[in-house]
Short mmCIF file of C-alpha atoms in Angstrom, two decimals:
data_model
loop_
_atom_site.label_atom_id
_atom_site.label_comp_id
_atom_site.label_asym_id
_atom_site.label_seq_id
_atom_site.Cartn_x
_atom_site.Cartn_y
_atom_site.Cartn_z
CA MET A 1 13.55 64.49 125.62
CA ASN A 2 11.61 67.54 124.11
CA ASP A 3 11.58 70.50 126.98
CA PRO A 4 8.06 71.41 127.38
CA MET A 5 5.82 74.59 126.55
CA ASP A 6 5.25 76.73 129.71
CA ASP A 7 2.98 78.80 130.31
CA ALA A 8 4.10 81.76 128.87
CA GLU A 9 4.82 80.11 125.71
CA PHE A 10 0.97 78.79 125.63
CA GLU A 11 -0.31 81.67 126.53
CA ALA A 12 1.64 83.69 123.56
CA TYR A 13 0.25 80.87 121.23
CA ILE A 14 -3.87 81.93 123.04
CA GLY A 15 -2.74 85.24 121.90
CA ARG A 16 -1.98 83.99 118.46
CA ARG A 17 1.69 85.44 118.63
CA SER A 18 3.05 82.29 118.21
CA ARG A 19 5.31 81.30 115.14
CA LEU A 20 4.08 78.36 115.63
CA SER A 21 0.57 80.13 113.97
CA ARG A 22 2.31 81.60 111.97
CA HIS A 23 3.69 78.89 110.19
CA TYR A 24 0.54 77.79 110.36
CA GLN A 25 -0.86 80.79 108.92
CA ASP A 26 1.81 80.45 105.62
CA LEU A 27 1.21 77.24 104.65
CA GLN A 28 -1.01 77.15 101.42
CA ALA A 29 -4.81 78.14 102.44
CA GLU A 30 -6.58 75.22 100.28
CA LEU A 31 -10.56 76.13 98.87
CA PRO A 32 -13.16 74.07 97.82
CA PRO A 33 -13.36 73.43 94.15
CA LYS A 34 -15.64 75.40 92.17
CA GLU A 35 -18.20 72.45 91.29
CA LEU A 36 -18.05 71.59 94.53
CA ASP A 37 -19.44 75.51 95.66
CA ASP A 38 -22.00 75.07 93.03
CA ALA A 39 -23.28 72.42 94.28
CA ILE A 40 -23.76 73.03 97.34
CA LEU A 41 -25.28 77.10 96.68
CA SER A 42 -27.40 75.09 93.79
CA ARG A 43 -28.97 72.30 96.52
CA ALA A 44 -29.32 75.59 99.50
CA ARG A 45 -31.78 77.67 96.24
CA SER A 46 -33.24 73.93 95.89
CA ALA A 47 -34.12 73.49 99.38
CA HIS A 48 -35.40 77.29 99.57
CA SER A 49 -37.90 77.00 97.06
CA LEU A 50 -39.12 73.28 97.27
CA LYS A 51 -39.70 74.89 100.93
CA ARG A 52 -41.80 77.46 99.37
CA ALA A 53 -43.75 75.45 96.87
CA GLN A 54 -44.50 73.12 100.21
CA LEU A 55 -45.18 75.86 102.50
CA PRO A 56 -48.85 76.34 102.00
CA ASP A 57 -49.79 72.05 102.41
CA ARG A 58 -47.50 72.41 105.30
CA GLU A 59 -49.98 75.15 106.72
CA PHE A 60 -52.81 73.37 106.09
CA TYR A 61 -51.68 70.40 108.00
CA ILE A 62 -50.73 71.76 110.87
CA GLY A 63 -53.43 74.39 110.60
CA TRP A 64 -55.88 71.03 110.90
CA MET A 65 -53.42 69.24 113.23
CA ALA A 66 -54.97 70.14 116.66
CA PRO A 67 -58.57 69.85 115.40
CA VAL A 68 -58.08 66.40 114.18
CA ALA A 69 -55.96 65.26 117.40
CA PHE A 70 -58.83 66.04 119.08
CA ALA A 71 -62.02 64.26 116.85
CA ALA A 72 -59.98 61.42 117.12
CA THR A 73 -59.60 61.98 120.87
CA VAL A 74 -62.80 62.23 121.28
CA VAL A 75 -63.50 58.98 119.15
CA LEU A 76 -61.00 56.91 121.29
CA VAL A 77 -62.21 57.96 124.41
CA PHE A 78 -65.70 57.31 123.44
CA THR A 79 -65.23 53.20 121.93
CA VAL A 80 -62.92 53.23 124.70
CA VAL A 81 -66.30 54.39 127.32
CA LEU A 82 -68.47 52.45 124.98
CA GLN A 83 -65.93 49.30 125.52
CA ILE A 84 -65.31 49.65 129.39
CA VAL A 85 -68.36 51.15 130.51
CA ILE A 86 -71.89 50.48 128.64
CA ARG A 87 -71.45 47.05 126.98
CA PRO A 88 -71.25 45.68 129.75
CA GLN A 89 -74.43 47.19 131.37
CA ILE A 90 -75.76 46.19 128.20
CA ASN A 91 -74.87 42.43 128.28
CA ALA A 92 -76.47 42.43 131.54
CA ARG A 93 -79.45 43.66 130.72
CA VAL A 94 -79.71 41.27 127.91
CA GLU A 95 -78.60 38.27 130.23
CA LYS A 96 -81.14 39.36 132.95
CA ASP A 97 -84.22 39.79 130.34
CA ALA A 98 -82.98 36.19 128.60
CA GLU A 99 -83.22 34.44 132.51
CA PRO A 100 -87.60 34.94 132.47
CA HIS A 101 -87.47 33.59 128.77
CA ALA A 102 -85.57 30.72 129.94
CA ALA A 103 -88.03 29.77 132.81
CA VAL A 104 -90.65 30.36 130.18
CA GLN A 105 -89.54 28.03 127.57
CA PRO A 106 -90.48 24.88 129.58
CA SER A 107 -93.87 25.81 129.76
CA ALA A 108 -93.48 26.45 126.22
CA GLU A 109 -92.90 23.29 124.96
CA THR A 110 -95.70 21.77 127.72
CA ASN A 111 -98.31 24.80 126.37
CA PRO A 112 -98.03 23.39 122.35
CA ALA A 113 -100.71 25.80 121.67
CA ARG A 114 -98.79 28.86 123.70
CA PRO A 115 -97.69 31.40 120.26
CA SER A 116 -94.55 33.08 119.78
CA ASN A 117 -94.71 35.93 121.99
CA ALA A 118 -92.02 38.57 122.50
CA ILE A 119 -94.00 40.58 125.38
CA ALA A 120 -95.00 37.51 126.54
CA ASP A 121 -91.61 35.01 126.94
CA ASN A 122 -90.38 38.19 129.11
CA VAL A 123 -93.36 37.46 131.81
CA PRO A 124 -92.57 34.58 134.22
CA ALA A 125 -94.70 31.41 132.94
CA GLY A 126 -95.22 30.53 136.95
CA LYS A 127 -98.28 33.85 137.88
CA PHE A 128 -99.95 32.53 135.06
CA GLU A 129 -100.87 29.36 136.74
CA ALA A 130 -102.13 31.28 139.82
CA ARG A 131 -104.50 33.06 138.04
CA PRO A 132 -107.15 30.97 138.18
CA MET A 133 -109.69 33.63 136.23
CA ILE A 134 -108.47 36.39 132.69
CA GLU A 135 -108.51 39.96 132.44
CA ARG A 136 -108.73 41.77 130.05
CA PRO A 137 -107.73 45.63 130.80
CA THR A 138 -107.08 46.88 127.39
CA VAL A 139 -110.90 46.99 126.85
CA SER A 140 -111.62 50.83 128.15
CA GLU A 141 -115.41 50.59 127.75
CA PRO A 142 -117.68 48.76 127.96
CA THR A 143 -119.36 49.04 124.65
CA SER A 144 -116.36 49.03 122.83
CA GLU A 145 -115.95 45.92 121.80
CA ALA A 146 -112.36 46.31 119.33
CA PRO A 147 -109.06 45.65 121.48
CA ALA A 148 -110.46 42.86 124.30
CA SER A 149 -112.70 40.48 121.91
CA VAL A 150 -110.23 41.28 119.35
CA ALA A 151 -107.25 40.09 121.56
CA LEU A 152 -109.25 37.24 122.73
CA ASP A 153 -110.35 36.06 119.15
CA ARG A 154 -106.97 35.85 118.36
CA ALA A 155 -106.50 34.20 121.33
CA LYS A 156 -109.01 31.40 120.21
CA ALA A 157 -107.69 31.02 117.05
CA ALA A 158 -104.39 30.53 118.23
CA ALA A 159 -105.10 27.67 120.82
CA PRO A 160 -106.82 24.50 120.08
CA GLN A 161 -110.49 24.93 121.67
CA PRO A 162 -111.33 22.76 124.59
CA ALA A 163 -114.91 21.09 123.33
CA GLN A 164 -116.70 21.93 126.58
CA ALA A 165 -115.44 25.55 126.09
CA THR A 166 -117.69 26.72 122.92
CA ARG A 167 -119.50 29.20 124.24
CA SER A 168 -118.10 33.28 124.34
CA ASP A 169 -119.69 34.07 127.49
CA GLU A 170 -118.23 31.15 129.53
CA PRO A 171 -115.53 31.33 131.54
CA VAL A 172 -112.72 29.60 130.80
CA PRO A 173 -110.12 28.31 132.76
CA ALA A 174 -106.68 30.32 132.77
CA ALA A 175 -104.68 27.32 132.35
CA GLN A 176 -106.18 26.32 128.86
CA LEU A 177 -105.57 29.94 127.30
CA PRO A 178 -102.74 30.17 125.05
CA ALA A 179 -99.91 32.20 126.08
CA GLU A 180 -100.87 36.06 124.52
CA ALA A 181 -104.61 35.83 126.64
CA GLN A 182 -102.11 34.79 130.18
CA LEU A 183 -100.04 37.61 129.23
CA GLU A 184 -102.99 40.13 129.11
CA THR A 185 -104.15 38.93 131.81
CA LYS A 186 -100.26 40.31 133.40
CA LYS A 187 -99.92 43.31 131.92
CA SER A 188 -103.49 44.07 134.28
CA GLU A 189 -102.49 42.76 136.69
CA VAL A 190 -99.50 44.68 136.39
CA ALA A 191 -101.60 47.49 136.23
CA VAL A 192 -105.19 47.71 138.00
CA PRO A 193 -104.91 48.78 142.08
CA ALA A 194 -103.58 46.53 144.95
CA PRO A 195 -106.42 45.21 145.80
CA ALA A 196 -107.67 44.14 142.99
CA VAL A 197 -104.84 42.58 142.40
CA ALA A 198 -104.37 40.09 145.32
CA ALA A 199 -107.93 38.93 144.88
CA PRO A 200 -109.26 38.89 141.30
CA ALA A 201 -110.70 35.95 141.49
CA ARG A 202 -111.49 34.95 145.39
CA GLY A 203 -113.84 37.94 146.24
CA ALA A 204 -113.29 40.18 143.49
CA LEU A 205 -116.59 41.69 143.68
CA SER A 206 -116.38 42.36 147.50
CA MET A 207 -113.35 44.67 147.31
CA GLY A 208 -113.56 47.42 149.68
CA GLN A 209 -115.98 45.56 151.50
CA SER A 210 -113.22 43.88 154.00
CA SER A 211 -116.00 41.98 155.90
CA ASN A 212 -118.24 40.74 152.95
CA TYR A 213 -115.04 38.54 151.69
CA ALA A 214 -116.36 35.58 150.28
CA PRO A 215 -114.58 32.08 149.74
CA ALA A 216 -112.92 31.90 146.70
CA VAL A 217 -115.78 29.05 145.29
CA ASP A 218 -118.43 31.68 145.73
CA ALA A 219 -116.72 34.18 144.10
CA ASP A 220 -116.22 31.79 140.69
CA LYS A 221 -119.78 30.91 140.58
CA LEU A 222 -119.92 34.48 140.86
CA GLN A 223 -118.41 35.18 137.49
CA ARG A 224 -119.69 32.19 135.98
CA ASP A 225 -123.39 34.21 136.21
CA PRO A 226 -122.54 37.18 134.30
CA LYS A 227 -126.25 38.05 135.72
CA ALA A 228 -124.96 38.09 139.23
CA TRP A 229 -121.37 39.67 138.77
CA LEU A 230 -123.08 42.44 136.85
CA ALA A 231 -125.08 43.07 139.81
CA ALA A 232 -122.43 42.60 141.85
CA ILE A 233 -120.66 44.99 139.99
CA GLU A 234 -123.96 47.59 140.37
CA ARG A 235 -123.81 47.19 144.18
CA LEU A 236 -119.97 47.98 144.11
CA ARG A 237 -121.51 51.62 142.73
CA ALA A 238 -124.39 52.03 144.68
CA GLY A 239 -122.17 51.21 147.18
CA GLY A 240 -119.84 54.34 145.96
CA GLN A 241 -117.24 52.49 145.39
CA THR A 242 -116.56 53.90 141.51
CA ALA A 243 -113.34 52.33 141.24
CA ALA A 244 -113.65 49.08 141.98
CA ALA A 245 -117.03 48.89 139.72
CA ASP A 246 -115.01 50.23 136.98
CA GLN A 247 -112.03 47.72 137.84
CA GLN A 248 -115.06 44.50 138.28
CA MET A 249 -116.40 46.16 134.91
CA LYS A 250 -113.19 45.73 132.68
CA LEU A 251 -112.55 41.92 134.03
CA PHE A 252 -116.72 41.43 133.37
CA LEU A 253 -115.96 43.02 129.87
CA ALA A 254 -113.25 40.83 129.76
CA LYS A 255 -114.99 37.87 130.22
CA TYR A 256 -117.82 38.34 128.67
CA PRO A 257 -116.56 40.37 125.29
CA ASP A 258 -120.11 40.22 123.70
CA TYR A 259 -122.28 39.84 126.64
CA PHE A 260 -124.05 43.38 125.68
CA ARG A 261 -123.89 42.70 122.35
CA THR A 262 -126.67 40.15 122.81
CA HIS A 263 -127.37 41.57 126.20
CA PRO A 264 -128.74 44.99 125.47
CA LEU A 265 -129.20 47.16 128.53
CA PRO A 266 -132.18 47.80 128.70
CA GLY A 267 -132.00 51.76 127.49
CA ASP A 268 -129.30 51.01 124.70
CA ALA A 269 -131.03 52.31 122.15
CA ARG A 270 -129.05 49.82 119.96
CA MET B 1 -26.78 93.56 102.15
CA ASN B 2 -24.65 94.11 104.87
CA ILE B 3 -21.79 91.93 104.96
CA GLY B 4 -20.74 92.73 109.05
CA ASP B 5 -23.82 90.95 109.77
CA ASP B 6 -23.51 88.35 112.69
CA ASP B 7 -23.62 84.89 110.70
CA SER B 8 -26.51 83.47 113.08
CA THR B 9 -28.16 86.42 111.68
CA LEU B 10 -27.45 85.63 108.53
CA MET B 11 -28.36 81.86 109.15
CA LEU B 12 -31.82 83.18 110.50
CA ARG B 13 -32.43 85.33 107.53
CA TYR B 14 -31.49 82.05 105.64
CA ARG B 15 -34.26 79.81 106.81
CA ASP B 16 -36.60 82.80 106.81
CA GLY B 17 -36.14 82.84 102.89
CA ASP B 18 -33.13 84.65 101.94
CA LEU B 19 -30.70 82.74 99.66
CA ARG B 20 -28.58 85.96 99.95
CA ALA B 21 -27.46 85.69 103.43
CA PHE B 22 -26.85 81.64 102.76
CA GLU B 23 -24.47 83.24 100.27
CA ILE B 24 -22.16 85.44 102.48
CA LEU B 25 -22.64 82.83 104.87
CA TYR B 26 -21.32 80.00 102.67
CA GLU B 27 -18.28 82.37 101.47
CA ARG B 28 -16.82 83.30 104.78
CA HIS B 29 -16.84 79.73 106.33
CA ARG B 30 -16.16 77.62 103.39
CA GLY B 31 -12.44 77.93 103.68
CA PRO B 32 -12.44 76.75 106.80
CA LEU B 33 -14.45 73.98 107.05
CA TYR B 34 -12.94 72.49 103.15
CA ARG B 35 -9.56 72.92 105.33
CA TYR B 36 -10.48 71.76 108.74
CA LEU B 37 -11.15 67.99 106.58
CA LEU B 38 -8.96 67.91 104.51
CA ARG B 39 -6.52 68.07 107.27
CA GLN B 40 -8.43 65.88 109.60
CA CYS B 41 -9.21 63.13 107.15
CA ARG B 42 -6.18 63.62 104.97
CA ASP B 43 -8.12 63.01 101.21
CA GLU B 44 -9.34 65.54 98.81
CA GLU B 45 -12.35 63.45 97.86
CA THR B 46 -13.38 62.50 101.67
CA ALA B 47 -13.25 66.00 102.57
CA ALA B 48 -14.83 66.96 99.88
CA ASP B 49 -17.95 64.58 100.41
CA LEU B 50 -18.00 65.37 103.97
CA PHE B 51 -18.13 68.55 102.96
CA GLN B 52 -21.18 68.75 100.87
CA ASP B 53 -22.59 66.77 103.73
CA VAL B 54 -22.16 69.50 106.25
CA TRP B 55 -23.14 72.08 104.34
CA GLY B 56 -26.17 69.57 103.52
CA ARG B 57 -27.10 68.73 106.89
CA VAL B 58 -26.81 73.20 107.20
CA ILE B 59 -29.80 73.38 104.95
CA SER B 60 -31.69 71.16 105.46
CA ASN B 61 -31.59 71.47 109.55
CA ARG B 62 -32.56 75.88 108.69
CA GLU B 63 -35.45 75.05 109.81
CA LYS B 64 -34.41 73.82 113.70
CA TYR B 65 -31.78 76.47 113.53
CA GLU B 66 -31.91 78.91 116.69
CA ALA B 67 -29.14 81.51 117.29
CA ARG B 68 -28.03 80.23 120.68
CA ALA B 69 -24.19 80.30 120.28
CA ARG B 70 -22.29 81.40 117.09
CA PHE B 71 -22.86 80.24 113.99
CA THR B 72 -18.91 79.05 113.57
CA THR B 73 -19.43 76.73 116.55
CA TYR B 74 -22.84 74.95 115.10
CA LEU B 75 -20.64 74.88 111.89
CA PHE B 76 -18.47 73.20 113.52
CA HIS B 77 -19.89 70.64 115.56
CA ILE B 78 -21.84 69.56 112.66
CA ALA B 79 -18.13 68.71 110.94
CA HIS B 80 -16.55 67.35 113.92
CA ASN B 81 -20.02 64.82 113.62
CA CYS B 82 -19.30 64.61 110.47
CA CYS B 83 -15.58 63.50 110.69
CA ILE B 84 -16.18 60.68 113.62
CA ASP B 85 -18.53 59.02 110.98
CA TYR B 86 -16.00 59.14 108.86
CA PHE B 87 -13.57 57.98 111.14
CA ARG B 88 -15.81 54.70 112.36
CA ARG B 89 -16.51 53.82 108.38
CA GLN B 90 -13.10 53.98 107.81
CA SER B 91 -11.74 52.71 111.11
CA ALA B 92 -10.70 48.91 109.43
CA ARG B 93 -9.38 50.24 107.28
CA ARG B 94 -7.24 53.13 108.78
CA ALA B 95 -4.73 49.88 109.91
CA GLY B 96 -4.02 49.67 106.21
CA LEU B 97 -3.55 52.66 105.38
CA THR B 98 0.41 54.41 103.83
CA ASP B 99 1.78 56.81 106.32
CA PRO B 100 -0.31 59.90 105.37
CA VAL B 101 3.10 61.84 106.11
CA ASP B 102 4.21 60.40 102.98
CA ASP B 103 1.14 61.19 100.93
CA TRP B 104 1.19 65.45 101.94
CA SER B 105 4.99 65.41 101.06
CA ASP B 106 4.24 63.54 97.70
CA ARG B 107 1.26 65.86 96.91
CA LEU B 108 2.03 69.25 97.82
CA THR B 109 5.79 69.64 97.30
CA SER B 110 7.37 69.60 94.02
CA PRO B 111 10.81 68.58 93.08
CA HIS B 112 13.37 71.23 94.67
CA HIS B 113 15.63 71.60 91.35
CA GLU B 114 12.11 73.47 90.51
CA ARG B 115 12.13 75.90 92.60
CA PRO B 116 14.57 79.00 94.16
CA ASP B 117 15.53 79.51 97.44
CA ALA B 118 13.21 81.02 98.90
CA GLU B 119 10.07 79.23 97.24
CA LEU B 120 12.17 76.39 98.02
CA ALA B 121 12.57 77.05 101.88
CA ARG B 122 9.61 77.49 102.16
CA SER B 123 7.75 74.17 100.82
CA GLN B 124 10.64 72.56 102.65
CA LEU B 125 9.11 74.46 105.80
CA GLU B 126 5.53 74.13 104.33
CA CYS B 127 6.05 70.02 103.60
CA ALA B 128 7.87 70.14 107.43
CA PHE B 129 4.91 71.72 108.79
CA ARG B 130 1.99 69.42 107.41
CA ALA B 131 3.87 66.17 107.89
CA SER B 132 4.11 67.52 111.94
CA LEU B 133 -0.01 68.14 111.82
CA ALA B 134 -0.54 64.69 110.16
CA ASP B 135 1.23 62.94 112.94
CA LEU B 136 -0.49 64.16 115.64
CA PRO B 137 -3.67 62.41 117.34
CA ALA B 138 -6.69 62.91 115.49
CA GLU B 139 -8.19 64.24 118.85
CA GLN B 140 -5.16 67.31 119.42
CA ARG B 141 -4.72 67.77 115.45
CA GLU B 142 -8.96 68.37 115.86
CA VAL B 143 -8.09 70.73 118.34
CA PHE B 144 -5.07 72.48 116.77
CA LEU B 145 -7.57 72.62 113.57
CA LEU B 146 -10.48 74.45 115.45
CA TYR B 147 -8.35 76.52 116.65
CA GLU B 148 -6.06 77.82 113.87
CA GLU B 149 -8.88 77.75 111.24
CA THR B 150 -11.88 79.02 113.38
CA GLY B 151 -10.81 81.39 115.89
CA LEU B 152 -12.73 79.39 118.06
CA ASP B 153 -12.07 79.72 122.24
CA LEU B 154 -11.12 76.50 123.99
CA ASN B 155 -14.46 76.63 125.53
CA GLU B 156 -16.22 76.51 121.74
CA ILE B 157 -13.32 74.16 121.21
CA ALA B 158 -14.52 71.80 124.37
CA TYR B 159 -17.81 72.40 123.00
CA VAL B 160 -17.55 71.44 118.97
CA THR B 161 -15.34 68.31 120.76
CA GLY B 162 -17.48 67.38 123.45
CA VAL B 163 -15.38 67.30 125.66
CA GLY B 164 -14.17 69.31 128.80
CA MET B 165 -12.25 72.95 128.51
CA GLU B 166 -9.65 70.69 130.39
CA THR B 167 -9.30 67.99 128.02
CA ALA B 168 -9.49 70.41 125.27
CA LYS B 169 -6.79 72.73 126.64
CA SER B 170 -4.46 70.05 127.33
CA ARG B 171 -4.91 68.29 123.90
CA LEU B 172 -4.40 71.79 122.52
CA ARG B 173 -1.45 71.93 124.47
CA TYR B 174 0.29 68.50 123.47
CA ALA B 175 -0.11 69.80 120.02
CA LEU B 176 1.59 72.91 120.11
CA ASN B 177 4.97 70.89 121.78
CA LYS B 178 4.95 67.94 119.39
CA LEU B 179 4.70 70.48 115.91
CA ARG B 180 7.48 72.50 118.10
CA ALA B 181 8.91 69.71 118.66
CA ALA B 182 9.08 68.75 115.17
CA LEU B 183 10.60 71.85 114.04
CA LYS B 184 12.82 72.11 115.75
CA ASN B 185 14.20 68.79 114.83
CA ASP B 186 14.04 69.20 111.03
CA PRO B 187 16.75 70.19 109.33
CA ALA B 188 15.32 71.60 106.98
CA VAL B 189 12.84 73.84 108.46
CA ALA B 190 16.10 74.33 111.00
CA SER B 191 17.87 75.75 107.57
CA ALA B 192 14.63 77.68 105.81
CA GLU B 193 14.06 79.31 109.63
CA ALA B 194 18.05 80.18 109.55
CA ARG B 195 17.67 81.77 105.88
CA GLY B 196 14.87 83.68 106.74
CA SER B 197 16.32 85.01 109.98
CA SER B 198 19.13 85.86 107.65
CA ARG B 199 17.47 87.97 105.73
CA GLU B 200 15.68 89.57 108.51
#
């Protein structure tokens, strides 16, 4: 058994003073072949020149990396927000809008004269049935015959004319009107002040005069008589209830759009 | 160019495009690295391949190089990894290898009658030493070669080989013990040393 190397001998070796080190250094010092040297040096050279050739491209990409990454992140975040937050809201709104449409569909089936109208589709059908009379709020001037008459004519053309409704100055029951005209009625209901909405048919002429509220039958009778209706409007105007008078005039014009054409006012030069 | 530049500085200069710096660096380290690889894997062809592989990695990773340690540590750490990869690839075949000591003896020594006495004694000593070195376990041989070829201290050798300092020191001690014992028991070495001491 060989004696192990003691610490002093090991320290001598560490200090490069050992015979073993000398023996090793005396060994033939092999070197890599010349071809190997050339291959490695040429590789180092080519890598260096390759780097030079690629440098502008790399700097270009590095320069654009941050803005492109930022833009991509923004697009991604926007898409995610759109899909998660906004899209459900839009869908919910569409579904909400589609619900009244579904409610209108049966009445459209029962009324074949009802024309297809996107706006009318959004209006609940039940409300029309509760309104016995037509309002034409789109007529702004008493002498104007354009919007109200055109809409009414269109409605008449679209709907089969009942036999008893041959005259334009006669009142038409709401149930017999096409959906478009009913829609106009609905629109005016939204636009007019609350008292007019509350009772357009029954006692509409006595708005603002709560003590003079008449039964619905009397109001219908009054509205069937244009002269009496105009007189009532004049009374309202004379009583200082200009807004109510204007409202009633609009309703009058909606119901009798051609009235002033056939019955010119006394002061009308036409 | 100042040849006395630190190796790390030379490497940094090569990283920045100074090809001459690489040539100096290569010239300094080509011998020790080649011998380390050759004596570790004991095959010239394999040593040449590994040598190319090591320098190829140095070249391709030059952009990432940072002078955090001595360049020698960096270089031989790569070499150590290349050797490990090689040994793993060859592990299946290594069991069937012939005795490497015989290979070295055949390759490195000429017939005795062709040499004068001094040369004969020297070659005998060299042959015995190579045989003893080749007979060492790979880990012990590696520590010894790193210590002799690179001039790294034990801490750096421990870093290169991926072990603790005490482990590296222990491996070196084992390697020295075995080499010393082998040389002491070898009659060729004894006679060569006797001749050498009588000449002195």
